[in-house]
Amino acid sequence: MGMVPFSYKSTSIVATFIFVTCVKILCIPAYRSTDFDVHRNWLAITRNLPLKKWYFDDINKTTVHTLDYPPSFSFFEYLISTSPLTNWLVSSGRLDERCLALLPDYDNDPSEACVVFHRGTVILSDIILWIGAFSACKTYQNFLLTVLNPGLLWLDHVHFQYNGAMLGILIGSLGQLVKGKNATGRAYHYHHMASCFLYSLLLTMKHLYLPLAPLYFIYILSTYCLRNNKLLLFNFLSVAAITAGTLLLPFLPFLIQKEPIEQMLQIASRLFPFARGLVHDYWAANVWAIWMLADKLAQKVAGFSLPEISPSLCALLLITGLLPGLYCAWKATPRTFLYCVVFCGLSSFMLAYHVHEKAIMTAIIPLATFCHDKNDKRLFLRLNTFGLVGLFPLLFRPIELPLKLMSLISYMALTYHLFGEIKMMRIDWLGLAFVFVVVWFLEIFHPIAIFPRMEFLPLLCTSITCALGLIVCWISAGNLMVLSSTLQR
């Protein structure tokens, strides 16, 4: 299928938006995780407590759903909880006051109206994803692959999170950088300023994207702030001012409190809870899932444990994993830089401490915005196969199985259609066949026929299988990045 520019598809975009929004509305009654309770409690905190208590309150130790996102996200929650629309819904009785009240974890069941309200905020926030995709994607095909990814449907509109909005800001920032490279005059500076602002804003919304910061620094320094190895002072000071101002501004309300140092230390302790351990309860499909399995096997078989991975060692390994991307980003073309983003996103997912499963979207969504040649397409298919199947255990009830399977199959069929003819390698067919067998066994056969008490088995097998596949994707992304960097030089 040929690449179709946006100008011929405006009607289709509107129709697609309406259709997708209807699907999201149909998911309102679906399963929701404790992340729903987390964000409901954050609304209550920002609505009912003074700012100085936002990062301290735990309702007298009766909740574990404490505020642990950076300040800009806290103000995002504040805008939702105190908006005129929210106040009108409460005062008119359409939304119960209990929905926005500080409640203990043992008594926080939401009403139907509360669920609809909270789900509605996620649906509305997805507009940011669509705007970001429109800014970043060159073709209608890339746009569809970005906004229709089923992983975002599962994570945000079933499980419950705001990943779409965060990723919309990220790809919006990337889109501005790409446009800035080809712009002239004032537009050249405006696009770079906009990119720095958006990425800095993103860091103050969710620190998951912090590993990309060195990459942005290297790329902008080498392509915007230097020319013929001479520093362009205006450009450098401009991006420094935009970045520093955007990063500092959300923290100012906390810095003007009576005990600003205590506020900063408390925020830091919430943002980086190293006491939670190397892996999440849900094992993300990365290197550490394989390490944890090897550790448990060593204990079971040989009676010894593998060395403990400390946060500092994790940080060292992560920095090492980012280095190839940083090297390739120096004076890179926009396309090479985008490869670096995908590679560093995968490096962060593979090596960072206490990684959540949703972090794989940091690689999948940026790749969707620009993939168009055969190598890109092959990587995209692999990355989605293992990355999306790795999210399956999040929706663990049998009733969600048709949604997972149908949305994944539909998306992969759409991807094949948009890509046209693409020659699959033998390793791709073997990988697909293996994933099919694993999914069939774990999602259909295991729950009804074998080991009904081994509840950990689906999570274990899914994490390890997808981790192996994603390691191959990580290597492939690195190869494409190095190849692109070599060709440009």
XYZ file of C-alpha atoms in Angstrom:
489
model
C 0.000 0.000 0.000
C 1.403 3.411 -0.958
C 2.161 6.123 1.549
C -0.813 8.502 1.729
C -0.336 12.104 2.942
C -2.662 13.590 5.521
C -4.201 16.124 3.155
C -6.223 13.403 1.454
C -7.396 11.754 4.650
C -8.920 14.443 6.909
C -12.391 12.874 6.710
C -10.977 9.440 7.519
C -9.153 10.818 10.561
C -12.380 12.264 11.963
C -14.254 9.020 11.301
C -11.467 6.990 12.910
C -11.463 9.257 15.956
C -15.221 8.844 16.427
C -15.007 5.061 16.014
C -12.098 4.689 18.439
C -13.803 6.941 20.995
C -16.900 4.758 20.828
C -14.769 1.673 21.490
C -13.239 3.392 24.507
C -16.693 4.295 25.818
C -17.729 0.650 25.494
C -14.753 -0.240 27.714
C -16.000 1.906 30.608
C -17.622 -1.041 32.465
C -14.565 -3.272 31.879
C -12.096 -4.524 34.459
C -10.037 -1.831 36.170
C -6.887 -2.308 38.200
C -5.875 -0.697 41.472
C -4.388 2.085 39.322
C -7.954 3.372 39.144
C -7.972 3.686 42.940
C -4.531 5.328 42.782
C -5.657 8.089 40.456
C -8.988 8.522 42.231
C -7.075 9.068 45.463
C -4.785 11.577 43.742
C -7.842 13.552 42.680
C -8.989 13.509 46.296
C -5.580 14.616 47.597
C -5.271 17.563 45.227
C -8.898 18.617 45.786
C -9.055 18.391 49.582
C -5.561 19.030 50.925
C -3.243 22.039 50.855
C -0.339 21.740 48.465
C 2.226 21.266 51.230
C 0.576 17.947 52.189
C 0.199 16.449 48.714
C 3.345 14.313 48.853
C 3.070 13.511 52.572
C -0.502 12.347 53.028
C -1.373 8.656 53.355
C -4.724 9.139 55.152
C -3.280 8.129 58.504
C -1.515 5.123 56.950
C -4.789 3.691 55.636
C -3.812 3.855 51.955
C -0.872 2.818 49.822
C -2.125 4.956 46.925
C 0.076 7.937 47.694
C 1.082 10.581 45.179
C 4.259 9.458 43.387
C 4.311 11.297 40.047
C 6.196 14.583 39.433
C 4.508 17.916 40.213
C 3.118 18.708 36.744
C 1.033 15.543 36.863
C -0.134 16.530 40.331
C -1.347 19.844 38.910
C -2.983 17.946 36.054
C -4.930 15.974 38.675
C -5.675 19.246 40.490
C -7.136 20.787 37.324
C -9.403 17.773 36.872
C -10.536 17.618 40.494
C -11.251 21.359 40.846
C -12.389 22.262 37.339
C -15.705 24.140 36.924
C -17.148 21.074 35.178
C -16.196 18.810 38.091
C -17.637 21.258 40.621
C -20.854 21.477 38.611
C -21.148 17.691 38.425
C -20.740 17.442 42.208
C -23.066 20.319 43.079
C -25.770 19.034 40.722
C -25.613 15.541 42.219
C -24.481 13.908 38.988
C -21.181 12.965 40.638
C -21.135 11.815 44.246
C -18.837 13.671 46.658
C -17.446 10.339 47.809
C -15.748 9.970 44.401
C -13.443 12.877 45.290
C -13.140 12.176 49.016
C -10.108 10.938 50.952
C -10.941 7.296 51.602
C -9.051 4.376 53.174
C -8.176 1.439 50.952
C -10.622 -0.834 52.766
C -13.566 1.426 51.927
C -12.980 3.040 48.537
C -15.385 1.257 46.187
C -16.419 3.803 43.514
C -19.927 4.463 42.320
C -20.935 3.948 38.702
C -20.917 7.710 38.182
C -17.398 7.891 39.587
C -16.181 5.222 37.175
C -17.749 7.006 34.209
C -16.248 10.335 35.289
C -12.777 8.939 35.782
C -12.813 6.900 32.579
C -14.006 10.014 30.790
C -10.929 11.973 31.857
C -8.696 9.364 30.200
C -10.759 9.397 27.002
C -10.529 13.192 26.818
C -6.799 13.189 27.565
C -6.212 10.981 24.523
C -6.728 14.068 22.386
C -3.117 14.859 23.300
C -2.025 11.570 21.721
C -3.852 12.375 18.478
C -2.398 15.888 18.314
C 1.087 14.531 18.969
C 0.651 11.839 16.314
C -0.577 14.401 13.784
C 2.543 16.460 14.493
C 5.005 13.561 14.359
C 3.716 11.253 11.605
C 4.532 11.939 7.965
C 1.938 9.569 6.495
C -1.590 8.500 7.217
C -0.375 4.920 7.630
C 2.044 5.907 10.404
C -0.715 7.930 12.028
C -3.056 4.936 12.135
C -0.359 2.641 13.508
C 0.249 5.170 16.288
C -3.264 6.031 17.475
C -4.793 2.568 17.002
C -2.219 0.593 18.976
C -4.188 -1.846 21.165
C -1.615 -1.626 23.954
C -2.858 1.869 24.750
C -6.452 0.626 24.754
C -5.586 -2.104 27.267
C -3.342 0.033 29.464
C -5.454 3.194 29.606
C -9.064 2.281 28.947
C -9.221 -1.114 30.659
C -6.359 -1.397 33.151
C -6.504 2.403 33.708
C -3.655 4.856 33.206
C -2.838 7.998 31.186
C -0.100 6.636 28.914
C -1.674 7.983 25.726
C -1.412 11.588 26.892
C 2.189 11.141 28.038
C 3.236 9.482 24.772
C 1.407 12.190 22.837
C 3.665 14.790 24.450
C 6.745 12.665 23.680
C 6.024 12.156 19.990
C 4.895 15.770 19.737
C 8.339 16.757 20.949
C 9.988 14.391 18.459
C 7.836 15.769 15.664
C 8.936 19.315 16.444
C 12.601 18.286 16.317
C 12.159 16.652 12.909
C 10.323 19.683 11.543
C 12.937 22.018 13.002
C 15.730 20.292 11.098
C 14.141 21.216 7.766
C 12.810 24.646 8.760
C 14.400 28.027 8.115
C 14.286 31.432 9.738
C 12.231 31.854 12.878
C 10.447 28.540 12.348
C 13.787 26.776 12.766
C 14.147 28.191 16.284
C 10.458 27.860 17.201
C 10.375 24.142 16.428
C 13.466 23.475 18.562
C 12.110 25.598 21.408
C 8.780 23.769 21.231
C 10.517 20.398 21.333
C 12.577 21.356 24.396
C 9.485 22.691 26.139
C 7.399 19.587 25.451
C 10.064 17.141 26.553
C 10.837 19.146 29.704
C 7.121 19.272 30.466
C 6.942 15.508 29.965
C 9.712 14.959 32.532
C 7.722 16.946 35.094
C 4.667 14.819 34.266
C 6.231 11.348 34.375
C 9.848 10.500 35.183
C 9.610 7.237 33.220
C 11.032 9.218 30.278
C 14.138 10.422 32.138
C 16.531 7.972 30.383
C 15.886 9.841 27.124
C 17.234 13.098 28.604
C 20.922 12.469 27.728
C 19.855 11.592 24.195
C 17.980 14.873 23.783
C 20.944 16.780 25.219
C 23.468 15.206 22.851
C 21.293 15.641 19.762
C 20.222 19.246 20.394
C 23.718 20.293 21.472
C 25.358 18.823 18.367
C 22.768 19.808 15.758
C 21.315 23.072 17.087
C 23.849 24.614 19.456
C 27.031 23.860 17.504
C 28.056 24.811 13.991
C 31.503 24.048 12.615
C 32.442 23.030 16.181
C 31.638 26.548 17.433
C 29.018 27.214 20.110
C 26.010 29.235 18.937
C 25.452 31.181 22.122
C 21.924 32.398 21.346
C 20.721 28.905 20.475
C 22.378 27.371 23.521
C 21.020 29.982 25.957
C 17.551 29.752 24.405
C 17.200 25.999 24.852
C 18.827 26.194 28.288
C 16.345 28.854 29.437
C 13.321 27.001 28.035
C 14.424 23.698 29.535
C 15.438 25.035 32.939
C 12.335 27.195 33.244
C 9.964 24.374 32.314
C 11.658 21.943 34.696
C 11.768 24.414 37.579
C 8.333 26.029 37.334
C 6.233 23.061 38.589
C 8.495 22.752 41.645
C 8.276 26.445 42.621
C 5.020 26.094 44.621
C 6.753 23.461 46.762
C 9.964 25.466 47.062
C 8.133 28.466 48.559
C 6.701 26.379 51.398
C 8.066 26.842 54.912
C 10.295 23.758 54.659
C 11.315 23.551 50.978
C 14.159 21.075 51.522
C 11.837 18.670 53.288
C 9.355 19.025 50.433
C 12.013 18.224 47.826
C 13.322 15.232 49.760
C 9.807 13.880 50.179
C 9.031 14.289 46.482
C 12.303 12.530 45.603
C 11.504 9.635 47.936
C 8.120 9.220 46.275
C 9.471 9.421 42.731
C 12.313 6.942 43.316
C 11.058 4.259 45.739
C 14.060 1.951 45.532
C 12.752 -0.083 48.456
C 10.176 -1.646 46.123
C 12.811 -3.947 44.643
C 14.364 -4.787 41.300
C 11.175 -5.954 39.606
C 7.510 -5.104 39.813
C 5.087 -7.740 41.133
C 4.143 -8.090 37.507
C 7.428 -9.074 35.849
C 8.013 -6.808 32.864
C 9.366 -8.804 29.915
C 12.965 -7.653 30.227
C 16.443 -8.824 31.233
C 15.547 -8.809 34.924
C 12.657 -11.229 34.404
C 15.179 -13.725 33.033
C 17.546 -12.920 35.923
C 14.804 -13.514 38.495
C 13.900 -16.847 36.905
C 17.564 -17.889 36.891
C 17.829 -16.872 40.557
C 14.818 -18.948 41.554
C 16.076 -21.943 39.580
C 19.506 -21.612 41.220
C 17.873 -21.604 44.652
C 15.678 -24.570 43.791
C 18.265 -26.720 42.038
C 21.662 -25.739 43.425
C 20.741 -24.148 46.734
C 22.348 -20.751 46.138
C 21.166 -17.294 45.050
C 22.460 -15.076 42.291
C 24.015 -11.744 43.344
C 21.535 -9.049 44.298
C 21.147 -6.244 41.740
C 21.343 -2.905 43.539
C 19.868 0.369 42.225
C 23.377 1.763 41.683
C 24.429 -1.271 39.624
C 21.207 -0.983 37.641
C 21.969 2.681 36.967
C 25.467 1.794 35.776
C 24.163 -0.903 33.454
C 21.479 1.439 32.126
C 24.022 4.170 31.361
C 26.164 1.580 29.595
C 23.154 0.439 27.596
C 22.417 4.017 26.536
C 25.949 4.790 25.350
C 25.580 3.412 21.781
C 22.496 5.588 21.316
C 24.270 8.666 22.656
C 27.199 8.087 20.312
C 24.952 7.712 17.272
C 22.899 10.791 18.239
C 25.887 13.137 17.872
C 25.205 15.281 14.783
C 22.634 12.713 13.694
C 20.004 13.142 11.021
C 16.405 13.258 12.323
C 15.849 9.676 11.154
C 18.951 8.397 12.939
C 17.853 10.269 16.053
C 14.473 8.529 15.957
C 16.264 5.181 15.760
C 18.264 6.290 18.813
C 15.014 7.045 20.669
C 13.683 3.555 19.942
C 16.965 1.921 20.948
C 17.298 3.941 24.177
C 13.647 3.293 24.980
C 14.345 -0.427 24.725
C 17.572 -0.067 26.732
C 15.631 1.633 29.509
C 12.937 -1.042 29.425
C 15.524 -3.817 29.541
C 17.918 -2.492 32.188
C 16.243 0.092 34.426
C 15.317 -0.590 38.063
C 11.736 -1.620 38.920
C 10.467 -1.290 35.357
C 6.741 -1.374 34.718
C 5.302 -3.272 31.771
C 3.929 -0.079 30.180
C 7.477 1.193 29.519
C 7.645 -0.906 26.333
C 5.312 1.645 24.727
C 8.168 4.172 24.899
C 9.794 2.212 22.070
C 6.705 0.993 20.193
C 4.929 4.328 19.721
C 7.935 6.378 18.486
C 8.767 3.613 15.993
C 5.179 3.703 14.709
C 5.560 7.367 13.739
C 8.306 6.868 11.149
C 8.689 3.212 10.093
C 8.419 2.839 6.322
C 11.218 0.692 4.849
C 11.374 -3.098 5.044
C 13.750 -3.210 8.020
C 11.619 -0.761 9.997
C 8.499 -2.743 9.227
C 10.068 -6.040 10.248
C 11.229 -4.546 13.562
C 7.812 -2.995 14.133
C 6.054 -6.320 13.621
C 8.429 -8.106 15.984
C 8.260 -5.382 18.607
C 4.468 -5.358 18.623
C 4.198 -9.137 18.661
C 6.309 -9.579 21.775
C 5.629 -6.182 23.355
C 1.846 -6.412 23.181
C 1.617 -10.082 24.150
C 3.800 -9.145 27.127
C 0.918 -6.953 28.319
C -1.618 -9.800 28.245
C -1.359 -10.733 31.960
C -2.538 -7.220 32.899
C -5.995 -8.225 31.699
C -6.131 -11.556 33.466
C -9.872 -12.302 33.604
C -11.312 -14.729 31.034
C -13.947 -12.177 30.061
C -11.244 -9.840 28.710
C -9.670 -12.566 26.536
C -11.839 -11.854 23.435
C -10.978 -8.150 23.679
C -7.242 -8.876 23.882
C -7.216 -11.379 21.036
C -9.548 -9.521 18.667
C -7.880 -6.133 19.128
C -4.396 -7.622 18.708
C -5.329 -9.688 15.640
C -7.159 -6.725 14.076
C -4.207 -4.418 14.651
C -1.664 -6.874 13.272
C -3.894 -7.480 10.222
C -4.139 -3.711 9.707
C -0.360 -3.437 10.029
C 0.217 -6.120 7.377
C -2.289 -4.385 5.102
C -0.672 -0.964 5.497
C 2.826 -2.352 5.030
C 1.886 -4.205 1.851
C 4.141 -7.033 0.778
C 6.924 -7.640 3.280
C 9.128 -10.709 3.208
C 9.057 -12.462 6.558
C 12.259 -14.162 7.678
C 12.263 -17.685 9.070
C 12.972 -16.350 12.573
C 9.833 -14.208 12.314
C 7.634 -17.177 11.449
C 9.193 -19.230 14.240
C 8.640 -16.405 16.695
C 5.004 -15.972 15.685
C 4.373 -19.710 15.911
C 5.970 -19.901 19.352
C 4.002 -16.918 20.642
C 0.787 -18.444 19.262
C 1.455 -21.703 21.123
C 2.299 -19.863 24.358
C -0.830 -17.681 24.166
C -3.065 -20.653 23.372
C -1.642 -22.679 26.242
C -1.682 -19.922 28.847
C -4.884 -18.109 27.947
C -7.118 -20.989 26.895
C -5.787 -24.417 27.853
C -4.097 -23.710 31.202
C -7.079 -22.090 33.016
C -9.441 -24.982 32.322
C -7.319 -28.083 31.984
C -4.037 -28.072 33.819
C -2.359 -26.693 36.932
C -5.374 -24.611 38.061
C -3.572 -23.627 41.271
C -0.385 -22.462 39.558
C -1.572 -18.894 39.090
C 1.968 -17.629 38.551
C 2.556 -19.802 35.472
C 0.910 -17.543 32.828
C 2.817 -14.496 34.083
C 6.112 -16.372 34.275
C 5.883 -17.933 30.830
C 4.610 -14.746 29.189
C 7.349 -12.585 30.718
C 10.187 -14.962 29.822
C 8.925 -15.692 26.294
C 8.410 -12.029 25.480
C 11.676 -11.028 27.167
C 13.599 -13.305 24.796
C 11.769 -11.882 21.794
C 12.265 -8.294 22.931
C 15.992 -8.840 23.427
C 16.148 -9.779 19.735
C 14.201 -6.583 18.952
C 16.638 -4.581 21.091
C 19.586 -5.941 19.114
C 17.770 -5.300 15.810
C 17.000 -1.718 16.817
C 20.665 -1.211 17.668
C 21.730 -2.584 14.298
C 19.352 -0.258 12.424
C 20.555 2.693 14.502
C 24.227 1.989 13.822
C 23.555 1.357 10.125
C 21.682 4.647 9.786
C 24.439 6.478 11.654
C 27.142 4.906 9.499
C 25.376 5.815 6.241
C 24.941 9.460 7.282
C 28.611 9.804 8.177
